[in-house]
Amino acid sequence: MNQHLSDRVNNMATSATLAMAAKARELREAGKDIIGLSLGEPDFTVPDFVKAAAIKAIEDDYHSYTPVDGYGALKQAIITKFKRDNGLTYSPRQIVVSTGAKQTLANLAQVLLNEGDEVLLPAPYWVSYSDISKVAGGVPVEIETGIESDFKVTPQALEAAITPKTKMMIYSSPCNPSGSVYSEEELRALADVLVKYPNIIVISDEIYEHINFTGQGHASMAAFDDMYDRTVTVNGISKAYAMTGWRIGYMGGPEWIAKACTKMQGQVTSGANCIAQQATITALEASPSKIHYMVDAFRSRRALILDLLQEIPGMKTNEPEGAFYVFPDVSYYFGKTLKGMMINNASDFSLFLLEHAAVATVTGEAFGDPNCIRISYAASEADIKEALKRMKNALTT
Ligand code: PMP
Ligand code: GLU
């Protein structure tokens, strides 16, 4: 806390995912052999056909400021993608391209929330939803779920959390951190509650859309006619195309919201990077089958990590159906002393793993679930095997 800084930033938490990744990087630079399973970052390289499009954009002399809401050609590619993959129909004025889905979410919070507006967050939720809402004046309202319900919110729990101040709900499916995937029927049941409260805007974060192991495809809230006008669909290229550092995210939603986000972005960052936008056109125009090799790898790594977790006592986990995280409940260890370290909560447990197993994970507290830790399996099989071996050794010897 620094008195010269604004209350806004003093009251904000540091992103736990990024903080843990930075800590792991620091320890690695100091010579420690840390295995990083903290960051949700695919370990693949960018597909060659996408790289080629970026190189071409440089050679074609793309260099200028871009339209604030994105190149027209990229918006067209996004419109085609939404239609092809999600059955959603948008016009160019309903699309905004941003510097990562994180900026898309921040724009939405800034343009939709007034001081004291409540934001429903089915927990566990992605770490930044809470602070992105708070910094915009919103009040996060966590809705508890639990491992028994596969960490999915029920219509009853959703309705019970709604008040006259509720303005927004944000969720991800597939979910970071739990890996849960809402089926079309489950989303419909939530929509049946939400249609009764027309003031609530739903932010559907679908950035893990392609990393879905259910075999039943992906369901979008905006595909329901009665939700279309008040749902914003958020997506990006970070996860499916292994392009986290290229920083492109986008939204499709009501025109009045898109217009407000463009206004906000125009004063804060301007349009997204020109080379990355050109590469994204090529990425999105390609058939999603071109990236299935990554999804297949995540599927077998999921099987591997779930198997290995079973060999460690006290790791209770659901079977994640999407994304690339496992979210075990580690409360079995709370109140125990391990290698002289008292484990009171998930943060202590995650720290224990860092110090005694040299494995970086993220505490579930950051995601609104204090009993769990998040382990990313967007890592090589060799790293996953070694990390789980180290964890088992640290916890059992
Ligand atoms: N939503 C979720 C659920 C995420 O896991 C992430 C992490 N990258 C983001 C949004 C932000 O993605 P981006 O890299 O596009 O900013
Ligand atoms: N979304 C990723 C994660 O949850 C990347 C880190 C971040 O953007 O916070 O690990």
CSV table of C-alpha atoms and ligand atoms in Angstrom, one decimal:
chain,number,residue,atom,x,y,z
A,1,MET,CA,0.0,0.0,0.0
A,2,ASN,CA,1.5,3.3,-1.0
A,3,GLN,CA,-0.2,6.6,0.0
A,4,HIS,CA,0.7,8.3,-3.2
A,5,LEU,CA,-1.1,5.7,-5.3
A,6,SER,CA,-4.8,5.8,-6.0
A,7,ASP,CA,-7.2,3.8,-3.9
A,8,ARG,CA,-8.2,2.2,-7.1
A,9,VAL,CA,-4.9,0.4,-7.6
A,10,ASN,CA,-4.2,0.0,-3.9
A,11,ASN,CA,-7.4,-1.9,-3.5
A,12,MET,CA,-6.6,-4.1,-6.5
A,13,ALA,CA,-5.1,-7.6,-6.2
A,14,THR,CA,-2.2,-8.6,-8.3
A,15,SER,CA,-3.1,-11.2,-10.9
A,16,ALA,CA,-2.3,-14.5,-9.1
A,17,THR,CA,-1.6,-16.4,-12.3
A,18,LEU,CA,0.9,-13.8,-13.6
A,19,ALA,CA,2.4,-13.4,-10.1
A,20,MET,CA,3.1,-17.1,-9.7
A,21,ALA,CA,4.5,-17.3,-13.3
A,22,ALA,CA,6.8,-14.3,-12.5
A,23,LYS,CA,7.9,-16.0,-9.2
A,24,ALA,CA,8.7,-19.3,-11.1
A,25,ARG,CA,10.6,-17.4,-13.7
A,26,GLU,CA,12.6,-15.5,-11.0
A,27,LEU,CA,13.5,-18.8,-9.2
A,28,ARG,CA,14.5,-20.4,-12.5
A,29,GLU,CA,16.8,-17.5,-13.3
A,30,ALA,CA,18.3,-17.9,-9.9
A,31,GLY,CA,19.2,-21.5,-10.9
A,32,LYS,CA,16.3,-23.4,-9.4
A,33,ASP,CA,14.8,-26.2,-11.6
A,34,ILE,CA,11.2,-25.1,-11.3
A,35,ILE,CA,8.5,-26.8,-13.4
A,36,GLY,CA,5.8,-24.2,-14.3
A,37,LEU,CA,2.3,-25.5,-14.2
A,38,SER,CA,0.9,-22.2,-13.1
A,39,LEU,CA,0.2,-20.3,-16.3
A,40,GLY,CA,-2.5,-21.2,-18.8
A,41,GLU,CA,-0.2,-21.0,-21.7
A,42,PRO,CA,0.0,-23.6,-24.5
A,43,ASP,CA,3.5,-25.0,-24.9
A,44,PHE,CA,3.1,-25.3,-28.7
A,45,THR,CA,4.5,-22.9,-31.2
A,46,VAL,CA,2.3,-20.8,-33.5
A,47,PRO,CA,1.0,-22.8,-36.4
A,48,ASP,CA,3.2,-22.2,-39.5
A,49,PHE,CA,0.4,-21.0,-41.7
A,50,VAL,CA,-0.3,-18.2,-39.2
A,51,LYS,CA,3.3,-17.3,-38.9
A,52,ALA,CA,3.5,-17.0,-42.6
A,53,ALA,CA,0.6,-14.5,-42.6
A,54,ALA,CA,2.3,-12.4,-40.0
A,55,ILE,CA,5.6,-12.4,-42.0
A,56,LYS,CA,3.6,-11.4,-45.1
A,57,ALA,CA,1.9,-8.5,-43.2
A,58,ILE,CA,5.4,-7.2,-42.3
A,59,GLU,CA,6.6,-7.5,-45.8
A,60,ASP,CA,3.5,-5.9,-47.1
A,61,ASP,CA,4.4,-2.9,-44.9
A,62,TYR,CA,1.5,-3.0,-42.5
A,63,HIS,CA,2.6,-0.5,-39.9
A,64,SER,CA,0.0,2.2,-39.3
A,65,TYR,CA,-2.5,2.7,-36.5
A,66,THR,CA,-5.5,0.4,-37.0
A,67,PRO,CA,-9.2,1.2,-36.8
A,68,VAL,CA,-10.0,1.3,-33.1
A,69,ASP,CA,-12.5,-1.6,-33.4
A,70,GLY,CA,-10.3,-3.7,-35.7
A,71,TYR,CA,-9.7,-4.1,-39.4
A,72,GLY,CA,-12.8,-4.7,-41.5
A,73,ALA,CA,-11.3,-7.9,-42.9
A,74,LEU,CA,-10.7,-9.2,-39.5
A,75,LYS,CA,-14.2,-8.4,-38.4
A,76,GLN,CA,-15.5,-10.3,-41.4
A,77,ALA,CA,-13.3,-13.3,-40.4
A,78,ILE,CA,-14.7,-13.1,-36.9
A,79,ILE,CA,-18.3,-12.9,-38.2
A,80,THR,CA,-17.7,-16.0,-40.4
A,81,LYS,CA,-16.1,-17.8,-37.4
A,82,PHE,CA,-19.1,-17.0,-35.1
A,83,LYS,CA,-21.5,-18.3,-37.7
A,84,ARG,CA,-19.4,-21.4,-38.6
A,85,ASP,CA,-18.5,-22.5,-35.0
A,86,ASN,CA,-21.3,-21.0,-32.9
A,87,GLY,CA,-24.3,-20.4,-35.2
A,88,LEU,CA,-24.2,-16.7,-34.2
A,89,THR,CA,-25.1,-14.0,-36.6
A,90,TYR,CA,-23.3,-10.6,-36.1
A,91,SER,CA,-22.9,-7.6,-38.2
A,92,PRO,CA,-19.6,-5.6,-38.3
A,93,ARG,CA,-20.9,-3.0,-36.0
A,94,GLN,CA,-21.4,-5.7,-33.3
A,95,ILE,CA,-17.8,-6.8,-33.3
A,96,VAL,CA,-14.8,-5.2,-31.4
A,97,VAL,CA,-11.2,-6.4,-31.7
A,98,SER,CA,-9.0,-5.8,-28.6
A,99,THR,CA,-5.5,-6.3,-27.3
A,100,GLY,CA,-6.4,-9.7,-25.8
A,101,ALA,CA,-9.6,-11.0,-24.4
A,102,LYS,CA,-8.5,-9.5,-21.1
A,103,GLN,CA,-8.9,-6.0,-22.6
A,104,THR,CA,-12.3,-7.1,-24.1
A,105,LEU,CA,-13.4,-8.0,-20.6
A,106,ALA,CA,-12.0,-4.8,-19.0
A,107,ASN,CA,-13.7,-2.7,-21.7
A,108,LEU,CA,-17.0,-4.4,-20.9
A,109,ALA,CA,-16.7,-3.8,-17.2
A,110,GLN,CA,-15.8,-0.2,-17.8
A,111,VAL,CA,-18.7,0.5,-20.1
A,112,LEU,CA,-21.4,-1.4,-18.3
A,113,LEU,CA,-20.8,-1.0,-14.6
A,114,ASN,CA,-21.7,1.9,-12.3
A,115,GLU,CA,-20.5,2.2,-8.7
A,116,GLY,CA,-22.1,-0.5,-6.6
A,117,ASP,CA,-23.5,-2.6,-9.5
A,118,GLU,CA,-23.3,-6.3,-8.7
A,119,VAL,CA,-21.5,-8.8,-10.9
A,120,LEU,CA,-22.4,-12.4,-10.5
A,121,LEU,CA,-19.4,-14.8,-10.7
A,122,PRO,CA,-20.1,-18.5,-10.4
A,123,ALA,CA,-17.1,-19.7,-8.5
A,124,PRO,CA,-14.6,-20.9,-9.3
A,125,TYR,CA,-14.1,-18.2,-11.9
A,126,TRP,CA,-11.2,-16.9,-13.9
A,127,VAL,CA,-8.9,-14.9,-11.6
A,128,SER,CA,-9.2,-11.5,-13.3
A,129,TYR,CA,-13.1,-11.3,-13.5
A,130,SER,CA,-13.2,-10.1,-9.9
A,131,ASP,CA,-10.6,-7.2,-10.1
A,132,ILE,CA,-11.7,-6.2,-13.6
A,133,SER,CA,-15.2,-5.7,-12.1
A,134,LYS,CA,-14.0,-4.0,-8.9
A,135,VAL,CA,-11.8,-1.5,-10.7
A,136,ALA,CA,-14.8,-0.5,-12.7
A,137,GLY,CA,-16.8,0.2,-9.5
A,138,GLY,CA,-18.6,-3.2,-9.5
A,139,VAL,CA,-19.2,-5.5,-6.6
A,140,PRO,CA,-18.3,-9.1,-7.3
A,141,VAL,CA,-20.9,-11.6,-6.0
A,142,GLU,CA,-19.5,-15.1,-5.9
A,143,ILE,CA,-21.9,-18.0,-6.3
A,144,GLU,CA,-20.6,-21.1,-4.7
A,145,THR,CA,-20.7,-24.3,-6.7
A,146,GLY,CA,-18.6,-27.3,-5.5
A,147,ILE,CA,-16.9,-30.4,-6.8
A,148,GLU,CA,-20.1,-32.4,-6.3
A,149,SER,CA,-21.9,-30.4,-9.0
A,150,ASP,CA,-18.8,-30.4,-11.2
A,151,PHE,CA,-18.3,-26.8,-10.2
A,152,LYS,CA,-21.3,-25.7,-12.3
A,153,VAL,CA,-23.8,-23.2,-11.0
A,154,THR,CA,-27.4,-24.4,-10.7
A,155,PRO,CA,-30.4,-22.3,-11.8
A,156,GLN,CA,-31.6,-22.2,-8.1
A,157,ALA,CA,-28.2,-20.8,-6.9
A,158,LEU,CA,-28.1,-18.3,-9.7
A,159,GLU,CA,-31.6,-17.0,-9.0
A,160,ALA,CA,-30.9,-16.8,-5.2
A,161,ALA,CA,-27.9,-14.5,-5.9
A,162,ILE,CA,-29.8,-12.0,-8.0
A,163,THR,CA,-30.7,-8.7,-6.4
A,164,PRO,CA,-32.1,-5.4,-7.8
A,165,LYS,CA,-28.4,-4.3,-8.1
A,166,THR,CA,-27.3,-7.2,-10.3
A,167,LYS,CA,-26.0,-5.8,-13.6
A,168,MET,CA,-23.9,-8.5,-15.0
A,169,MET,CA,-22.9,-12.1,-14.9
A,170,ILE,CA,-19.5,-13.4,-16.2
A,171,TYR,CA,-18.6,-17.0,-16.7
A,172,SER,CA,-16.4,-19.1,-18.8
A,173,SER,CA,-17.3,-22.4,-20.5
A,174,PRO,CA,-15.1,-24.4,-20.8
A,175,CYS,CA,-14.2,-23.0,-17.5
A,176,ASN,CA,-10.8,-21.7,-16.3
A,177,PRO,CA,-10.0,-23.1,-13.7
A,178,SER,CA,-12.3,-26.1,-13.2
A,179,GLY,CA,-12.5,-27.4,-16.8
A,180,SER,CA,-16.3,-27.7,-16.5
A,181,VAL,CA,-18.2,-27.4,-19.7
A,182,TYR,CA,-21.9,-26.3,-19.7
A,183,SER,CA,-24.1,-28.3,-22.1
A,184,GLU,CA,-26.8,-26.6,-24.1
A,185,GLU,CA,-29.4,-27.9,-21.7
A,186,GLU,CA,-27.6,-26.6,-18.7
A,187,LEU,CA,-27.1,-23.2,-20.3
A,188,ARG,CA,-30.8,-23.2,-21.3
A,189,ALA,CA,-31.8,-23.8,-17.6
A,190,LEU,CA,-29.6,-20.8,-16.6
A,191,ALA,CA,-31.1,-18.7,-19.4
A,192,ASP,CA,-34.6,-19.5,-18.1
A,193,VAL,CA,-33.7,-17.7,-14.9
A,194,LEU,CA,-31.9,-14.8,-16.6
A,195,VAL,CA,-34.7,-14.0,-19.0
A,196,LYS,CA,-36.8,-13.0,-16.0
A,197,TYR,CA,-34.3,-10.2,-15.2
A,198,PRO,CA,-33.8,-8.1,-18.3
A,199,ASN,CA,-31.3,-5.8,-16.7
A,200,ILE,CA,-28.6,-8.4,-16.4
A,201,ILE,CA,-26.0,-8.5,-19.2
A,202,VAL,CA,-24.3,-11.9,-19.6
A,203,ILE,CA,-20.6,-12.0,-20.5
A,204,SER,CA,-19.9,-15.5,-22.0
A,205,ASP,CA,-16.2,-16.1,-22.1
A,206,GLU,CA,-15.6,-18.8,-24.7
A,207,ILE,CA,-11.9,-18.5,-25.1
A,208,TYR,CA,-11.4,-22.3,-24.5
A,209,GLU,CA,-14.2,-23.2,-26.9
A,210,HIS,CA,-12.0,-25.5,-29.1
A,211,ILE,CA,-10.4,-27.3,-26.1
A,212,ASN,CA,-13.5,-29.4,-25.3
A,213,PHE,CA,-13.4,-33.1,-24.7
A,214,THR,CA,-17.1,-33.8,-24.3
A,215,GLY,CA,-17.7,-34.9,-27.9
A,216,GLN,CA,-20.9,-32.8,-27.8
A,217,GLY,CA,-19.5,-29.6,-29.2
A,218,HIS,CA,-19.6,-26.1,-27.7
A,219,ALA,CA,-22.8,-24.3,-26.6
A,220,SER,CA,-23.1,-20.5,-26.6
A,221,MET,CA,-25.5,-18.5,-24.5
A,222,ALA,CA,-26.1,-16.0,-27.3
A,223,ALA,CA,-27.4,-18.8,-29.5
A,224,PHE,CA,-30.7,-18.6,-27.6
A,225,ASP,CA,-33.0,-16.1,-29.3
A,226,ASP,CA,-34.2,-14.7,-26.0
A,227,MET,CA,-30.6,-14.1,-24.7
A,228,TYR,CA,-29.0,-12.8,-27.9
A,229,ASP,CA,-29.8,-9.1,-27.2
A,230,ARG,CA,-28.1,-9.1,-23.8
A,231,THR,CA,-25.3,-11.5,-24.2
A,232,VAL,CA,-21.7,-10.6,-25.1
A,233,THR,CA,-19.6,-13.5,-26.5
A,234,VAL,CA,-15.9,-13.1,-25.8
A,235,ASN,CA,-13.2,-15.1,-27.5
A,236,GLY,CA,-9.6,-14.8,-28.6
A,237,ILE,CA,-6.6,-16.5,-30.2
A,238,SER,CA,-4.4,-17.1,-27.1
A,239,LYS,CA,-5.5,-20.6,-26.2
A,240,ALA,CA,-6.6,-22.3,-29.4
A,241,TYR,CA,-3.8,-21.0,-31.6
A,242,ALA,CA,-1.1,-20.9,-28.9
A,243,MET,CA,-0.8,-17.1,-29.5
A,244,THR,CA,-0.8,-15.7,-26.0
A,245,GLY,CA,1.8,-13.1,-26.7
A,246,TRP,CA,0.2,-11.8,-29.9
A,247,ARG,CA,-2.6,-10.2,-27.8
A,248,ILE,CA,-5.7,-10.4,-29.9
A,249,GLY,CA,-9.2,-10.9,-28.4
A,250,TYR,CA,-12.6,-10.0,-29.6
A,251,MET,CA,-16.3,-9.8,-28.8
A,252,GLY,CA,-19.6,-10.0,-30.6
A,253,GLY,CA,-22.7,-8.5,-28.9
A,254,PRO,CA,-25.3,-5.8,-29.0
A,255,GLU,CA,-24.3,-2.9,-31.1
A,256,TRP,CA,-24.8,-0.3,-28.3
A,257,ILE,CA,-22.2,-2.2,-26.2
A,258,ALA,CA,-19.8,-2.6,-29.1
A,259,LYS,CA,-20.0,1.1,-29.8
A,260,ALA,CA,-19.3,1.9,-26.1
A,261,CYS,CA,-16.3,-0.5,-26.0
A,262,THR,CA,-14.9,1.2,-29.1
A,263,LYS,CA,-15.3,4.6,-27.5
A,264,MET,CA,-13.5,3.3,-24.3
A,265,GLN,CA,-10.7,1.6,-26.3
A,266,GLY,CA,-10.2,4.7,-28.4
A,267,GLN,CA,-9.2,6.7,-25.4
A,268,VAL,CA,-7.2,4.0,-23.7
A,269,THR,CA,-5.2,1.9,-26.2
A,270,SER,CA,-6.5,2.5,-29.8
A,271,GLY,CA,-6.8,-0.4,-32.2
A,272,ALA,CA,-4.9,-3.7,-31.6
A,273,ASN,CA,-1.6,-4.5,-33.2
A,274,CYS,CA,-1.6,-4.5,-37.1
A,275,ILE,CA,0.6,-7.5,-37.7
A,276,ALA,CA,-1.2,-9.7,-35.1
A,277,GLN,CA,-4.6,-8.7,-36.6
A,278,GLN,CA,-3.5,-9.8,-40.1
A,279,ALA,CA,-2.3,-13.1,-38.7
A,280,THR,CA,-5.6,-13.6,-36.9
A,281,ILE,CA,-7.6,-13.3,-40.1
A,282,THR,CA,-5.7,-16.3,-41.5
A,283,ALA,CA,-6.0,-18.2,-38.2
A,284,LEU,CA,-9.8,-17.7,-38.0
A,285,GLU,CA,-10.5,-18.3,-41.7
A,286,ALA,CA,-8.8,-21.7,-41.4
A,287,SER,CA,-10.8,-24.8,-40.5
A,288,PRO,CA,-10.6,-25.5,-36.7
A,289,SER,CA,-9.4,-29.0,-37.7
A,290,LYS,CA,-6.0,-27.4,-38.3
A,291,ILE,CA,-5.5,-27.0,-34.6
A,292,HIS,CA,-6.9,-30.4,-33.5
A,293,TYR,CA,-3.4,-31.8,-33.0
A,294,MET,CA,-3.1,-29.4,-30.0
A,295,VAL,CA,-6.5,-30.4,-28.7
A,296,ASP,CA,-5.6,-34.1,-29.1
A,297,ALA,CA,-2.4,-33.5,-27.1
A,298,PHE,CA,-4.3,-31.8,-24.3
A,299,ARG,CA,-6.7,-34.7,-24.2
A,300,SER,CA,-4.0,-37.3,-23.6
A,301,ARG,CA,-2.2,-35.0,-21.1
A,302,ARG,CA,-5.4,-34.7,-19.2
A,303,ALA,CA,-5.7,-38.5,-19.0
A,304,LEU,CA,-2.0,-38.6,-17.8
A,305,ILE,CA,-2.4,-36.0,-15.1
A,306,LEU,CA,-5.7,-37.4,-13.8
A,307,ASP,CA,-4.0,-40.9,-13.5
A,308,LEU,CA,-0.9,-39.5,-11.8
A,309,LEU,CA,-3.0,-37.4,-9.4
A,310,GLN,CA,-4.8,-40.5,-8.2
A,311,GLU,CA,-1.5,-41.8,-6.9
A,312,ILE,CA,-1.2,-38.8,-4.5
A,313,PRO,CA,-3.3,-39.0,-1.4
A,314,GLY,CA,-5.8,-36.3,-0.7
A,315,MET,CA,-6.1,-35.0,-4.2
A,316,LYS,CA,-9.9,-35.0,-4.9
A,317,THR,CA,-10.7,-33.9,-8.4
A,318,ASN,CA,-13.5,-33.6,-10.9
A,319,GLU,CA,-13.0,-34.8,-14.4
A,320,PRO,CA,-12.4,-31.6,-16.4
A,321,GLU,CA,-14.2,-31.7,-19.8
A,322,GLY,CA,-12.4,-28.8,-21.4
A,323,ALA,CA,-9.6,-26.1,-21.1
A,324,PHE,CA,-6.2,-27.4,-19.8
A,325,TYR,CA,-6.4,-27.3,-16.1
A,326,VAL,CA,-7.1,-29.7,-13.2
A,327,PHE,CA,-8.5,-28.2,-10.0
A,328,PRO,CA,-8.0,-30.6,-7.2
A,329,ASP,CA,-9.5,-30.1,-3.8
A,330,VAL,CA,-6.5,-30.3,-1.4
A,331,SER,CA,-8.4,-29.5,1.9
A,332,TYR,CA,-7.3,-33.0,3.1
A,333,TYR,CA,-3.9,-31.3,3.9
A,334,PHE,CA,-5.3,-28.3,5.8
A,335,GLY,CA,-4.2,-28.4,9.5
A,336,LYS,CA,-1.3,-30.8,8.7
A,337,THR,CA,2.3,-29.9,9.0
A,338,LEU,CA,4.5,-31.0,6.1
A,339,LYS,CA,8.3,-30.8,6.2
A,340,GLY,CA,7.9,-28.3,9.1
A,341,MET,CA,5.5,-26.2,7.2
A,342,MET,CA,2.0,-25.7,8.6
A,343,ILE,CA,-0.6,-25.9,5.8
A,344,ASN,CA,-3.6,-23.7,6.7
A,345,ASN,CA,-5.1,-23.2,3.3
A,346,ALA,CA,-4.6,-23.6,-0.5
A,347,SER,CA,-2.1,-20.8,-0.7
A,348,ASP,CA,0.1,-22.5,1.8
A,349,PHE,CA,-0.3,-25.7,-0.1
A,350,SER,CA,0.7,-24.1,-3.4
A,351,LEU,CA,3.7,-22.5,-1.7
A,352,PHE,CA,4.7,-25.8,-0.2
A,353,LEU,CA,4.7,-27.3,-3.7
A,354,LEU,CA,6.8,-24.5,-5.0
A,355,GLU,CA,9.4,-24.8,-2.2
A,356,HIS,CA,9.5,-28.6,-1.6
A,357,ALA,CA,8.6,-30.0,-5.1
A,358,ALA,CA,9.8,-27.1,-7.2
A,359,VAL,CA,6.4,-27.1,-9.0
A,360,ALA,CA,4.5,-23.9,-9.6
A,361,THR,CA,0.7,-24.1,-9.3
A,362,VAL,CA,-1.9,-21.4,-8.4
A,363,THR,CA,-4.0,-21.3,-5.3
A,364,GLY,CA,-7.7,-21.7,-5.7
A,365,GLU,CA,-8.3,-18.7,-3.5
A,366,ALA,CA,-7.5,-16.5,-6.5
A,367,PHE,CA,-10.4,-18.2,-8.4
A,368,GLY,CA,-12.9,-18.0,-5.5
A,369,ASP,CA,-12.4,-21.5,-4.2
A,370,PRO,CA,-10.2,-21.7,-1.1
A,371,ASN,CA,-10.1,-25.6,-1.0
A,372,CYS,CA,-8.5,-26.1,-4.4
A,373,ILE,CA,-5.3,-25.5,-6.4
A,374,ARG,CA,-5.1,-25.1,-10.1
A,375,ILE,CA,-2.6,-27.1,-12.1
A,376,SER,CA,-2.2,-26.3,-15.8
A,377,TYR,CA,-1.4,-29.3,-18.0
A,378,ALA,CA,-0.5,-27.1,-21.0
A,379,ALA,CA,3.0,-28.5,-20.6
A,380,SER,CA,5.0,-31.4,-22.1
A,381,GLU,CA,4.2,-35.0,-20.9
A,382,ALA,CA,7.8,-35.2,-19.6
A,383,ASP,CA,7.2,-32.1,-17.4
A,384,ILE,CA,3.8,-33.3,-16.2
A,385,LYS,CA,5.3,-36.7,-15.2
A,386,GLU,CA,8.3,-35.1,-13.5
A,387,ALA,CA,6.1,-32.5,-11.7
A,388,LEU,CA,3.7,-35.1,-10.4
A,389,LYS,CA,6.5,-37.4,-9.3
A,390,ARG,CA,8.0,-34.5,-7.3
A,391,MET,CA,4.7,-33.6,-5.8
A,392,LYS,CA,4.1,-37.2,-4.7
A,393,ASN,CA,7.6,-37.4,-3.2
A,394,ALA,CA,7.2,-34.1,-1.3
A,395,LEU,CA,3.8,-35.1,0.0
A,396,THR,CA,4.4,-38.7,0.9
A,397,THR,CA,8.1,-38.9,2.2
B,1,PMP,N1,-10.6,-15.5,-20.2
B,1,PMP,C1,-10.1,-16.6,-19.7
B,1,PMP,C2,-11.0,-17.6,-19.1
B,1,PMP,C3,-8.7,-16.9,-19.7
B,1,PMP,O1,-8.2,-18.0,-19.1
B,1,PMP,C4,-7.8,-15.9,-20.2
B,1,PMP,C5,-6.3,-16.1,-20.1
B,1,PMP,N2,-5.6,-15.9,-21.1
B,1,PMP,C6,-8.4,-14.7,-20.7
B,1,PMP,C7,-9.7,-14.6,-20.7
B,1,PMP,C8,-7.5,-13.7,-21.3
B,1,PMP,O2,-7.0,-14.1,-22.5
B,1,PMP,P1,-6.1,-13.1,-23.5
B,1,PMP,O3,-4.8,-13.8,-23.5
B,1,PMP,O4,-6.8,-13.1,-24.8
B,1,PMP,O5,-6.1,-11.8,-22.9
B,2,GLU,N1,-5.4,-16.9,-18.6
B,2,GLU,C1,-4.1,-17.5,-18.3
B,2,GLU,C2,-4.2,-18.2,-16.9
B,2,GLU,O1,-5.3,-18.2,-16.3
B,2,GLU,C3,-3.0,-16.6,-18.5
B,2,GLU,C4,-2.7,-15.7,-17.3
B,2,GLU,C5,-3.5,-14.5,-17.3
B,2,GLU,O2,-3.8,-13.9,-18.3
B,2,GLU,O3,-3.8,-14.1,-16.1
B,2,GLU,O4,-3.2,-18.7,-16.4
